Amino acid sequence: MARLSGYLNGGGLNPTEAAFLRRAASRLRLTEPQESANAVANWLNDEGHRTALGGLWRGETLMRTLSNPKMAGLDADGQPIPGFEETVLTPDEYRDLKASRTERGSAAPPRDSYEYLLTHGIAGCGECGYDVSGARVNAAAGPGYRCLPPTQTRRSCGKVRMNADRLEPAVAERVLADILRPDTHEKLLRIQKDAREEVVRLRAHIEGAEQRFAALKAVRTSMVPQAYKAAEQATKDDLKACRARVRFLEQLTDVPISNVDDIVSWWNSAPRASQRGLVMLSVTKVHILASGGGRGHDPHGRIRIDWRTTTR
């Protein structure tokens, strides 16, 4: 069986392939007007990128590759695969791509591509605490956030939903108001500095993974098999957690706020990724509350924010 593009034969990420597949997924999801899968495949070929078998990319091949749930470390039911290491796409990126494209790789006419501001673990359900997902009620509906229904492995409640055009402006207004408070900008710069230093430490730890695995294998014969397997799995889990943490922190460190004087003007023209990074830099969690208790008409009444800046 041919290996899956983006991954190595023995498991683990192929960094070169993962990088261009992420760029291809972004072009399919975020460009306006939406690019066709064939156009993105031609771009990959022009850039010199090839499939896992060394062939040219076609739109159908590209969409089949990116539609594989393993791109995000998920099984056929959309559940995380235990022990799966670093992934090409995050689960949110994978779901956004699936929602904005048809299975054939052409643009889905009933809906426009939408890049959510508060996914990637930023927003959570105020009822059960699980992260919410970007979703539409149907093909004709606008973008929204919802707590997914419960499954055997996910004890979410599925009770909370809020339209993106109500939630995102309310959160942005609160974030910008917080940043405009005295000393908050300096606190954000300190948080950003700490994040950069942590990224350096984590990368060094990740680079040392091969030595840790080698040291573990060297003492394998002196260990009980179950203990060795447990130690090996713990090392893999640690490596996966470190890689995920680096990807998270890089979103904080890449926000160019050090020389920004007018944060509101910057926000209005900033790319979505930079806006999300600023929210993540300021906020620990946005809790979306149920619409009951008189909160239904005021979006501000349906959000509770945990701030990073209040602890600094």
XYZ file of C-alpha atoms in Angstrom:
312
model
C 0.000 0.000 0.000
C 1.364 3.436 -0.943
C 2.098 5.718 1.945
C -0.138 8.720 2.585
C 1.324 11.995 1.335
C 2.478 14.142 4.228
C 3.658 11.176 6.309
C 6.673 8.868 6.362
C 6.492 5.146 5.643
C 7.196 4.190 9.260
C 4.925 6.834 10.714
C 5.594 10.406 11.669
C 5.365 13.594 9.647
C 7.138 14.283 6.364
C 7.889 17.984 7.015
C 8.376 18.977 3.376
C 5.175 17.369 2.148
C 3.200 18.498 5.186
C 4.214 22.108 4.524
C 2.993 22.202 0.924
C -0.180 20.262 1.732
C -1.026 22.803 4.437
C -0.513 25.601 1.919
C -2.696 23.779 -0.603
C -5.440 23.308 2.006
C -5.291 27.015 2.864
C -5.671 27.967 -0.789
C -8.658 25.657 -1.121
C -10.290 27.002 2.047
C -9.481 30.687 2.203
C -9.008 32.262 -1.222
C -11.789 34.442 -2.570
C -13.131 33.570 -5.066
C -12.510 29.978 -4.108
C -9.858 28.235 -6.197
C -10.657 24.969 -7.916
C -8.867 21.809 -6.840
C -7.386 21.529 -10.348
C -5.954 25.047 -10.120
C -4.320 24.288 -6.767
C -2.999 20.973 -8.126
C -1.435 22.817 -11.081
C 0.154 25.269 -8.659
C 1.667 22.376 -6.690
C 3.083 20.883 -9.885
C 4.507 24.247 -10.983
C 6.215 24.555 -7.589
C 7.861 21.160 -8.134
C 5.826 19.227 -5.565
C 4.876 15.631 -6.302
C 2.614 12.933 -4.881
C 3.879 10.171 -2.588
C 4.407 8.026 -5.710
C 6.351 10.784 -7.463
C 3.574 11.665 -9.902
C 1.960 14.943 -10.824
C -0.911 16.226 -8.721
C -4.445 16.243 -10.110
C -7.403 17.958 -8.512
C -9.092 14.658 -7.739
C -5.906 13.221 -6.189
C -5.360 16.331 -4.084
C -8.899 16.328 -2.720
C -8.796 12.589 -2.025
C -5.555 13.095 -0.081
C -6.758 16.069 1.939
C -10.131 14.395 2.573
C -8.423 11.472 4.304
C -9.223 11.866 8.034
C -5.662 10.802 8.864
C -4.609 14.233 7.598
C -5.864 15.383 11.012
C -5.084 12.205 12.979
C -8.728 11.091 12.932
C -10.340 7.725 12.236
C -13.190 7.101 9.796
C -15.710 8.207 12.450
C -13.904 11.490 13.031
C -12.478 10.458 16.392
C -8.812 11.076 17.359
C -6.576 8.067 16.708
C -4.786 7.123 19.961
C -1.029 7.584 19.730
C -1.160 9.444 16.413
C 1.702 11.914 16.317
C 2.003 15.316 14.613
C -0.573 15.832 11.866
C -0.663 17.658 8.538
C -3.893 19.481 9.413
C -5.579 20.262 12.691
C -9.058 18.734 13.160
C -10.604 22.195 12.731
C -8.692 22.817 9.498
C -9.765 19.411 8.211
C -13.429 20.006 9.057
C -13.356 23.513 7.565
C -11.928 22.114 4.342
C -14.516 19.330 4.182
C -17.309 21.810 4.812
C -16.205 24.203 2.075
C -15.531 21.677 -0.708
C -17.422 18.868 -2.407
C -16.054 15.320 -2.490
C -15.016 15.862 -6.149
C -12.818 18.787 -5.158
C -14.831 21.543 -6.791
C -16.189 24.496 -4.905
C -19.425 23.872 -3.066
C -21.810 26.409 -4.654
C -24.346 26.776 -1.808
C -21.830 28.186 0.652
C -18.855 30.517 0.708
C -15.563 29.614 2.305
C -15.312 30.995 5.820
C -12.352 31.227 8.174
C -13.538 31.064 11.754
C -11.960 33.366 14.313
C -12.560 31.368 17.494
C -11.899 27.724 16.613
C -8.602 25.901 17.387
C -9.611 25.584 21.029
C -10.301 29.267 21.673
C -14.046 28.953 22.287
C -15.737 26.377 24.463
C -19.250 25.386 25.478
C -20.380 27.205 28.606
C -22.558 24.227 29.552
C -20.226 21.207 29.296
C -16.795 22.776 28.753
C -15.985 21.037 25.456
C -14.452 23.023 22.611
C -17.005 24.221 20.073
C -16.615 23.708 16.326
C -17.256 25.945 13.362
C -20.351 24.625 11.600
C -23.412 25.534 9.582
C -26.910 24.291 10.342
C -27.410 23.591 6.631
C -25.864 24.513 3.284
C -27.801 27.771 3.059
C -27.104 28.906 6.642
C -24.398 31.312 7.681
C -21.294 30.277 9.626
C -21.809 29.459 13.274
C -20.314 27.810 16.332
C -21.798 24.728 17.954
C -21.128 22.225 20.693
C -21.086 18.856 18.957
C -23.538 16.134 20.035
C -22.174 13.589 22.536
C -20.622 10.292 21.452
C -19.205 7.298 23.301
C -15.822 9.026 23.554
C -16.957 12.664 23.739
C -19.146 13.813 26.608
C -20.157 17.074 25.002
C -23.746 18.253 25.408
C -24.628 19.512 21.927
C -26.871 22.182 23.468
C -25.063 25.425 22.629
C -24.999 27.152 19.237
C -24.276 30.759 18.239
C -24.010 32.504 14.887
C -20.520 33.689 13.966
C -21.770 37.160 12.987
C -23.012 37.648 16.551
C -20.222 35.951 18.503
C -17.092 37.152 16.702
C -17.790 40.931 16.734
C -18.700 40.760 20.435
C -15.464 38.947 21.300
C -13.397 41.285 19.101
C -14.946 44.311 20.812
C -14.085 42.929 24.251
C -10.536 41.989 23.205
C -9.798 45.404 21.716
C -11.265 47.155 24.758
C -9.012 45.067 27.009
C -5.922 45.852 24.934
C -6.671 49.589 25.111
C -6.532 49.513 28.912
C -3.386 51.026 30.449
C -0.410 48.636 30.603
C -2.205 45.814 28.751
C -0.080 46.214 25.625
C 3.073 45.819 27.711
C 1.616 42.694 29.349
C 0.914 41.197 25.926
C 4.494 41.867 24.847
C 5.740 40.075 27.967
C 3.427 37.124 27.296
C 4.727 37.038 23.732
C 8.331 37.114 24.937
C 7.670 34.224 27.336
C 6.015 32.279 24.503
C 9.063 32.744 22.241
C 11.373 31.500 24.984
C 9.133 28.477 25.584
C 9.158 27.673 21.845
C 12.966 27.618 21.901
C 12.967 25.229 24.885
C 10.324 22.967 23.348
C 12.100 22.768 20.002
C 15.287 21.742 21.768
C 13.310 19.093 23.654
C 11.748 17.849 20.403
C 15.153 17.658 18.720
C 16.332 15.441 21.564
C 13.517 12.931 21.049
C 15.608 10.626 18.912
C 18.212 10.332 21.666
C 15.504 9.627 24.259
C 14.031 6.849 22.127
C 17.505 5.403 21.553
C 18.273 5.457 25.282
C 14.985 3.726 25.987
C 15.688 1.001 23.432
C 19.143 0.472 24.949
C 17.605 -0.665 28.235
C 14.698 -2.552 26.687
C 16.079 -5.998 27.521
C 16.309 -5.115 31.207
C 12.697 -3.948 31.421
C 9.416 -5.791 31.831
C 7.686 -5.658 28.387
C 4.658 -3.844 29.760
C 6.882 -1.258 31.439
C 8.826 -0.707 28.227
C 5.643 -0.226 26.208
C 4.325 2.216 28.788
C 7.585 4.192 28.769
C 7.663 4.224 24.967
C 4.054 5.429 24.766
C 4.724 8.115 27.385
C 7.678 9.349 25.328
C 5.524 9.448 22.188
C 2.742 11.275 24.034
C 5.242 13.801 25.387
C 6.593 14.427 21.889
C 3.100 14.851 20.455
C 2.131 17.266 23.237
C 5.293 19.311 22.698
C 4.667 19.593 18.962
C 1.066 20.640 19.565
C 2.210 23.198 22.118
C 4.731 24.659 19.660
C 2.035 25.026 16.984
C -0.158 26.794 19.522
C 2.579 29.118 20.770
C 3.675 30.035 17.256
C 0.263 31.598 16.721
C 0.975 33.874 19.677
C 4.541 34.731 18.757
C 3.735 35.609 15.140
C 1.325 38.450 15.978
C 3.138 41.677 14.909
C 2.023 43.974 17.736
C 5.358 45.356 18.955
C 5.196 48.456 16.734
C 1.427 48.872 16.500
C 0.144 52.249 17.695
C -3.490 52.106 16.504
C -4.623 48.596 17.421
C -8.181 49.121 16.127
C -6.991 50.148 12.652
C -4.543 47.244 12.680
C -7.333 44.822 13.574
C -9.606 46.048 10.789
C -6.986 45.324 8.122
C -5.153 42.360 9.697
C -5.321 38.846 8.174
C -7.591 36.423 9.967
C -4.642 34.416 11.275
C -3.198 37.552 12.915
C -6.564 38.449 14.426
C -6.857 34.929 15.840
C -3.337 35.159 17.199
C -4.161 38.396 19.017
C -7.267 36.825 20.553
C -5.195 33.828 21.681
C -2.573 36.182 23.085
C -5.201 38.013 25.152
C -7.643 35.254 25.995
C -7.371 31.867 27.661
C -10.924 30.805 26.779
C -14.156 32.217 25.413
C -17.105 30.415 27.024
C -20.311 30.485 24.960
C -23.356 30.404 27.220
C -26.798 29.030 26.408
C -29.349 31.515 25.118
C -31.698 31.165 28.099
C -31.974 33.435 31.123
C -32.627 36.577 29.106
C -29.293 36.358 27.305
C -30.627 35.516 23.853
C -30.646 38.994 22.255
C -27.407 40.408 23.656
C -24.311 38.603 22.326
C -22.226 40.070 25.148
C -24.549 38.388 27.629
C -23.773 35.012 26.086
C -20.004 35.089 26.447
C -17.698 34.787 29.428
C -13.993 35.378 28.826
C -10.997 34.134 30.779
C -8.196 36.649 30.228
C -4.450 36.067 30.152
C -3.778 39.736 30.829
C -5.463 39.782 34.250
C -2.954 37.260 35.635
C 0.163 39.167 34.665
